[in-house]
Amino acid sequence: MDLQFQNKFSEIFTKFLSPKQDFISQAELELQSMVHLNGFYIQLLHYVNNQEITLSLRQAGSIYLKNLVASSWKRKSKNSPFKNQDRELLRENILEIMSNSHRLILLQFERILFLMISSDFPTRMPQLLPSSIRYIQSESTSQIMTGLLSLKQICKRFSFMSSEKRKTLITVIRASFSVILQLLQKLIEINNEEAAHLIKIICKIYTLTIKVGIPKDLTIPKIFDEWMNCFALILDRNITSDELPQNIYDREGYIWWKCKKRVMTIFTYLFEKYGNLDYVSKGYRKFSEMFINQYSQILLQGCLNLIKFQQEGGWISKAVIQLIISYLDVSIFLDKTYSILRDSIQEIITKTVFPLICFGPEDEDLWVNFPNEYLIQEFNPMDNLMLTKPITTTFLSNLIKQYPEDSLQFTLDFISSILIDSMNNQEQNIEQFIHKDGALLLLQTIAPQIKKGTVYSDKMEDILVEHTFSDFNSNYFFLRARACSIFGEFVDIQWKNQENLIIGCQNVLKCLLNDSEIIVQFHALFCINKIISQNPQISKTIFEDSLSEMIQKILFLNKQISLDGVAEILNLIIFTFGNKVSMHAYELCTQMMETVQNSVNSGKFDDMCLVGTESLKGIATILSVMSENADFYQEISEVLVPFLIPLIREDLFDLAEDIIDIVSLLAYFLPNITHLFFPLIEGLTSIFKFASDLFEEMLPSFNFFIQKSNEELFSVENGKYIKKLLDVAYISISKPKYSTEIARQGCHLLNSIIQHSTSKIIDLIPKFCEILSKRLVSTKNASLVNLLYSSLSSCLWVDAVGTTSTLLKLRIIPIKEFFSVWIRLIREKKIKSIQIKKFTLFGLASLFIFPEKLPTELQDCLKDCFGCLFDLMIQVKTQEMEDLNKTKSKIYKPKNNFEENEKININQDSSDLEFEIMENEQNGNLQNENLTEEDGKKLKGLINQISRFKHKMQSSDDENYDEIDDDNEIESDENYDDDDDSYDEGSENEFLTNSRVDEVSQFKLPLEVIDYVEFVRNCLGSLKDKHLKIYEEFCGGLEPDFKQVLEDIMN
């Protein structure tokens, strides 16, 4: 090796080992300046494997090399630090380098080899597989180890591939598995740790190949039998106490127990996948039958032998006992295996399950030194999958659920004997209390089965009172925690004495507020969650006086240790106690904001999803409860909005929906929207790019931003935000990749922008017309056609002359065809939404303000538009009357029990009807207490207009025209044929889903507020004053009914 390189490497890697970041940064820069030197990699490889150099420096060098390969090996550009000759050198010599490496260095080269395989095998490394087999067949232990590790990395790379790419794995199996099987058969006869290390790698290779599904080549009976025999011998191998390390932690890592762990993993995988014929594909049915009939019982017997070994005082590693319990768990569901298991069930429960779930030294260590970890194991089920207690309790629960006749009564008797012994024994040493804790956990585990049978559940109240109530005051912290847990598990039973329930709840509250152990407080908190869920009325009685202390304690606990369920519990308390938590609302919100921020900063995806979303839901719940407190909203928005803005990004997508809910609440209840909120628009519109399905949820916020910003949103300095909204509207309408529903929401947003901004966006009218016209040509959906025309109606209302001129210039649709189709939709009553009908009235009426300035090509259509205006007026009034009838049926009690008296008689004189309403009000006959003053005004306002349209409504009621079904097509010109069956009247009628009804009721577009009758009167008055001849010509061509409507309007 070049001495200059060696000295330089030693100097640099010494800096890497320094605790000072400046030294490390300097070392990184020096290495970056060297990577392009000729011979750099050859010298680095020599350095790493030089036995004369300190191991820690060589290890640092190997880690650097691994990181370099990870970042640069796949890069084939000229800037890649790896030249072709360097790559080829490493490919050819990687196995030799590994065979001569120290075991700590070997770990890094394993990873390097995997990265190379991922990129280059088999095309650029065809020699790797034959070389690996040659190494496995050698006499050198280091070479055998290298060959097996290489084979393991190949299997790891291709084991999870799709069936097509997995063909490489089949090639590897056919070429190598007979070789490693022969090696395994030899190694089993050798009783030393070197052989055990090699056995462990072979077991890992086999595990990788079967993890997704066992390859067909390994299901051949003779081959499968040979492998299973080898694994059975490994599992049965006797490990004496003399060969075990003295230290308990070293024992867990003892190599022969690791081999047994690998074997148990294989057995469990096979049983889970092929132990039930109902879940096996046809191609593996014969293999599954063979496995069940010939091997499942033999493998189970091996597990039972190990359990017996443990029951007789032998030591078994924690990992192995977990896998054995998992294997027993799947064995329950197969008759052949359960028939063997049945005879051992009682001993397994008392001598294996029970000791495993009792409070032990490891639990105490976690409790005292790592309370956070203890609580995560106790309450976060997603993190509990590979822990002994959850695996054991799951097995017991499944056993009693599947075979209650064999185990339930025995388990209850066993629990009872321990509880009675604990109560009667005067000495009461620590072991008795540990056993009592285990017995109560057994009881808690089988609670669902106990509560199913009245024979058992009827006794639970007495058991709880007699054996657990005293434990709330126990000197042993784990029993106080268990008392809370067991009470919460059975709080939903039928309590014969309500006083006992109240005493239990009070004890739990005492543990929450006063216990010295934080873990006991958490157990009490989760118990209170169950109490409130199951008995909200009793909860209010017991907890209401202590609510302030409870919330302060929960906030304290949440600050100390963040658990998934705490935010959910706060949500429940806020929901249950409502306004009584108002004094803590601000503090609760800020605490939950801190929790969300911590979960995001943790970088753990599961924490972010569970803790983050629950906390955001809690904030939304508080906002809902505090909806009438304007000062609170003003105060919290000043901290909440800046907090939300950085959370709206793609990598935090799982929080997006909850953030949108919070923003909607703020926008809904705040009287004004200030510039503080405008950056939220940028964030919300960015969500649309990666989650367009949330557009409907965002729309209320956009609408309120536009409505409540007092035109500040349209100012020059804030123009970028309105541009963001317009971009979303453009994209949603014009891009075919978005669904029809998204396009509908885009039309709603565009209507909102146009009607609120009027003159400020007049220059954008041509752009609007182009987008809307192009979508009209391409769409086949009836409701979307109506919404597109409604947006064009808004454009006509703002600037009828400019809009029609633009439509003419664009020539996307001939202007005559555009209006003729629109007129036909109106005439044939294919517009269902009253909102869209009103918008259409404003659009049509606007044509008659300056008719002389409209394009010549449109003049021929104006007469039809004139007549269509009155047809539409009648449709709107008719629909308003139908709404009035529905409102009246809710308000008035029926007279003389005749149903017809609930309805408004349209022949009745309006003055009589008004008198009747006043009489009902005076007599207290209002039936709907929720009728608002606004509803009453609306009702009376509609009544005032009934008489003017009474004649036409009578004739309309007599017509027998068929209403259009939801799936009817629009019978129009070629471009408008509607063959889409997805017509949804609700999609026209509402901006939002039913969950947003309250927001919709408050949000009104300008054209919904302006009196459309007055607007039409003014437009026609202008036409009459300026162009009397045209006015009279149009009036002369009207149908008699329409003339009556005209007369009513103008008078």
GROMACS .gro file of N, CA and C in nm, residues 135-194:
model
  180
  135TYR      N    1  -1.714  -2.069  -0.320
  135TYR     CA    2  -1.669  -2.035  -0.185
  135TYR      C    3  -1.738  -2.124  -0.081
  136ILE      N    4  -1.869  -2.150  -0.102
  136ILE     CA    5  -1.944  -2.234  -0.007
  136ILE      C    6  -1.887  -2.376  -0.002
  137GLN      N    7  -1.837  -2.423  -0.113
  137GLN     CA    8  -1.785  -2.561  -0.123
  137GLN      C    9  -1.640  -2.573  -0.079
  138SER      N   10  -1.579  -2.461  -0.041
  138SER     CA   11  -1.437  -2.466   0.000
  138SER      C   12  -1.425  -2.521   0.142
  139GLU      N   13  -1.301  -2.541   0.187
  139GLU     CA   14  -1.276  -2.592   0.320
  139GLU      C   15  -1.253  -2.481   0.421
  140SER      N   16  -1.236  -2.359   0.373
  140SER     CA   17  -1.208  -2.245   0.461
  140SER      C   18  -1.338  -2.190   0.519
  141THR      N   19  -1.340  -2.177   0.652
  141THR     CA   20  -1.460  -2.124   0.719
  141THR      C   21  -1.492  -1.982   0.675
  142SER      N   22  -1.386  -1.899   0.660
  142SER     CA   23  -1.409  -1.760   0.621
  142SER      C   24  -1.467  -1.753   0.479
  143GLN      N   25  -1.420  -1.842   0.390
  143GLN     CA   26  -1.473  -1.842   0.253
  143GLN      C   27  -1.617  -1.896   0.250
  144ILE      N   28  -1.643  -1.999   0.331
  144ILE     CA   29  -1.781  -2.050   0.339
  144ILE      C   30  -1.874  -1.940   0.389
  145MET      N   31  -1.829  -1.869   0.493
  145MET     CA   32  -1.907  -1.757   0.547
  145MET      C   33  -1.932  -1.652   0.439
  146THR      N   34  -1.829  -1.618   0.363
  146THR     CA   35  -1.842  -1.518   0.257
  146THR      C   36  -1.940  -1.563   0.149
  147GLY      N   37  -1.929  -1.689   0.107
  147GLY     CA   38  -2.019  -1.741   0.005
  147GLY      C   39  -2.163  -1.740   0.051
  148LEU      N   40  -2.188  -1.775   0.177
  148LEU     CA   41  -2.324  -1.775   0.231
  148LEU      C   42  -2.379  -1.633   0.243
  149LEU      N   43  -2.293  -1.540   0.289
  149LEU     CA   44  -2.338  -1.401   0.300
  149LEU      C   45  -2.372  -1.343   0.163
  150SER      N   46  -2.295  -1.379   0.062
  150SER     CA   47  -2.323  -1.333  -0.075
  150SER      C   48  -2.459  -1.389  -0.121
  151LEU      N   49  -2.481  -1.518  -0.095
  151LEU     CA   50  -2.607  -1.581  -0.134
  151LEU      C   51  -2.725  -1.518  -0.059
  152LYS      N   52  -2.702  -1.483   0.067
  152LYS     CA   53  -2.807  -1.418   0.146
  152LYS      C   54  -2.845  -1.282   0.086
  153GLN      N   55  -2.747  -1.206   0.042
  153GLN     CA   56  -2.775  -1.074  -0.016
  153GLN      C   57  -2.848  -1.086  -0.149
  154ILE      N   58  -2.814  -1.189  -0.227
  154ILE     CA   59  -2.886  -1.211  -0.354
  154ILE      C   60  -3.032  -1.245  -0.327
  155CYS      N   61  -3.056  -1.336  -0.231
  155CYS     CA   62  -3.194  -1.373  -0.196
  155CYS      C   63  -3.271  -1.256  -0.138
  156LYS      N   64  -3.202  -1.175  -0.059
  156LYS     CA   65  -3.266  -1.058   0.001
  156LYS      C   66  -3.311  -0.961  -0.108
  157ARG      N   67  -3.229  -0.947  -0.211
  157ARG     CA   68  -3.260  -0.854  -0.319
  157ARG      C   69  -3.383  -0.898  -0.398
  158PHE      N   70  -3.397  -1.028  -0.424
  158PHE     CA   71  -3.501  -1.075  -0.517
  158PHE      C   72  -3.620  -1.143  -0.449
  159SER      N   73  -3.615  -1.156  -0.316
  159SER     CA   74  -3.724  -1.230  -0.249
  159SER      C   75  -3.857  -1.156  -0.254
  160PHE      N   76  -3.855  -1.022  -0.257
  160PHE     CA   77  -3.979  -0.946  -0.255
  160PHE      C   78  -4.018  -0.892  -0.393
  161MET      N   79  -3.950  -0.941  -0.496
  161MET     CA   80  -3.978  -0.895  -0.631
  161MET      C   81  -4.109  -0.957  -0.683
  162SER      N   82  -4.162  -0.897  -0.790
  162SER     CA   83  -4.279  -0.953  -0.857
  162SER      C   84  -4.242  -1.086  -0.919
  163SER      N   85  -4.343  -1.163  -0.958
  163SER     CA   86  -4.321  -1.299  -1.007
  163SER      C   87  -4.226  -1.301  -1.127
  164GLU      N   88  -4.232  -1.199  -1.212
  164GLU     CA   89  -4.147  -1.196  -1.331
  164GLU      C   90  -4.001  -1.179  -1.290
  165LYS      N   91  -3.974  -1.080  -1.204
  165LYS     CA   92  -3.836  -1.054  -1.161
  165LYS      C   93  -3.787  -1.160  -1.063
  166ARG      N   94  -3.881  -1.233  -1.003
  166ARG     CA   95  -3.842  -1.334  -0.905
  166ARG      C   96  -3.782  -1.458  -0.972
  167LYS      N   97  -3.785  -1.460  -1.105
  167LYS     CA   98  -3.726  -1.573  -1.177
  167LYS      C   99  -3.577  -1.586  -1.147
  168THR      N  100  -3.513  -1.471  -1.120
  168THR     CA  101  -3.371  -1.475  -1.082
  168THR      C  102  -3.352  -1.554  -0.954
  169LEU      N  103  -3.446  -1.537  -0.860
  169LEU     CA  104  -3.437  -1.611  -0.734
  169LEU      C  105  -3.450  -1.761  -0.759
  170ILE      N  106  -3.538  -1.801  -0.851
  170ILE     CA  107  -3.555  -1.943  -0.884
  170ILE      C  108  -3.424  -2.000  -0.940
  171THR      N  109  -3.359  -1.921  -1.024
  171THR     CA  110  -3.229  -1.963  -1.079
  171THR      C  111  -3.128  -1.985  -0.967
  172VAL      N  112  -3.126  -1.893  -0.872
  172VAL     CA  113  -3.034  -1.904  -0.759
  172VAL      C  114  -3.064  -2.028  -0.676
  173ILE      N  115  -3.192  -2.055  -0.650
  173ILE     CA  116  -3.232  -2.172  -0.571
  173ILE      C  117  -3.186  -2.301  -0.640
  174ARG      N  118  -3.212  -2.311  -0.769
  174ARG     CA  119  -3.176  -2.433  -0.842
  174ARG      C  120  -3.025  -2.454  -0.846
  175ALA      N  121  -2.950  -2.345  -0.848
  175ALA     CA  122  -2.805  -2.358  -0.859
  175ALA      C  123  -2.737  -2.383  -0.725
  176SER      N  124  -2.798  -2.334  -0.616
  176SER     CA  125  -2.723  -2.330  -0.489
  176SER      C  126  -2.786  -2.405  -0.373
  177PHE      N  127  -2.916  -2.428  -0.373
  177PHE     CA  128  -2.979  -2.479  -0.251
  177PHE      C  129  -2.941  -2.624  -0.221
  178SER      N  130  -2.915  -2.701  -0.321
  178SER     CA  131  -2.868  -2.838  -0.293
  178SER      C  132  -2.731  -2.835  -0.225
  179VAL      N  133  -2.651  -2.736  -0.262
  179VAL     CA  134  -2.518  -2.721  -0.202
  179VAL      C  135  -2.528  -2.680  -0.056
  180ILE      N  136  -2.613  -2.580  -0.028
  180ILE     CA  137  -2.621  -2.534   0.112
  180ILE      C  138  -2.697  -2.635   0.198
  181LEU      N  139  -2.785  -2.716   0.138
  181LEU     CA  140  -2.851  -2.821   0.215
  181LEU      C  141  -2.749  -2.926   0.261
  182GLN      N  142  -2.661  -2.965   0.170
  182GLN     CA  143  -2.555  -3.060   0.208
  182GLN      C  144  -2.466  -3.002   0.316
  183LEU      N  145  -2.434  -2.872   0.303
  183LEU     CA  146  -2.352  -2.807   0.405
  183LEU      C  147  -2.425  -2.806   0.539
  184LEU      N  148  -2.556  -2.775   0.539
  184LEU     CA  149  -2.633  -2.772   0.663
  184LEU      C  150  -2.634  -2.909   0.731
  185GLN      N  151  -2.651  -3.013   0.653
  185GLN     CA  152  -2.652  -3.149   0.709
  185GLN      C  153  -2.519  -3.183   0.777
  186LYS      N  154  -2.408  -3.132   0.723
  186LYS     CA  155  -2.277  -3.154   0.785
  186LYS      C  156  -2.261  -3.070   0.911
  187LEU      N  157  -2.304  -2.945   0.903
  187LEU     CA  158  -2.283  -2.852   1.014
  187LEU      C  159  -2.361  -2.894   1.138
  188ILE      N  160  -2.479  -2.955   1.119
  188ILE     CA  161  -2.560  -2.997   1.233
  188ILE      C  162  -2.484  -3.096   1.322
  189GLU      N  163  -2.392  -3.173   1.259
  189GLU     CA  164  -2.315  -3.273   1.335
  189GLU      C  165  -2.200  -3.210   1.412
  190ILE      N  166  -2.170  -3.085   1.383
  190ILE     CA  167  -2.054  -3.019   1.447
  190ILE      C  168  -2.106  -2.933   1.561
  191ASN      N  169  -2.048  -2.949   1.678
  191ASN     CA  170  -2.097  -2.879   1.796
  191ASN      C  171  -2.001  -2.767   1.836
  192ASN      N  172  -1.995  -2.663   1.754
  192ASN     CA  173  -1.916  -2.546   1.792
  192ASN      C  174  -1.984  -2.419   1.740
  193GLU      N  175  -1.935  -2.305   1.786
  193GLU     CA  176  -2.001  -2.179   1.754
  193GLU      C  177  -1.978  -2.137   1.608
  194GLU      N  178  -1.864  -2.176   1.551
  194GLU     CA  179  -1.841  -2.145   1.410
  194GLU      C  180  -1.948  -2.210   1.322
   0.00000   0.00000   0.00000
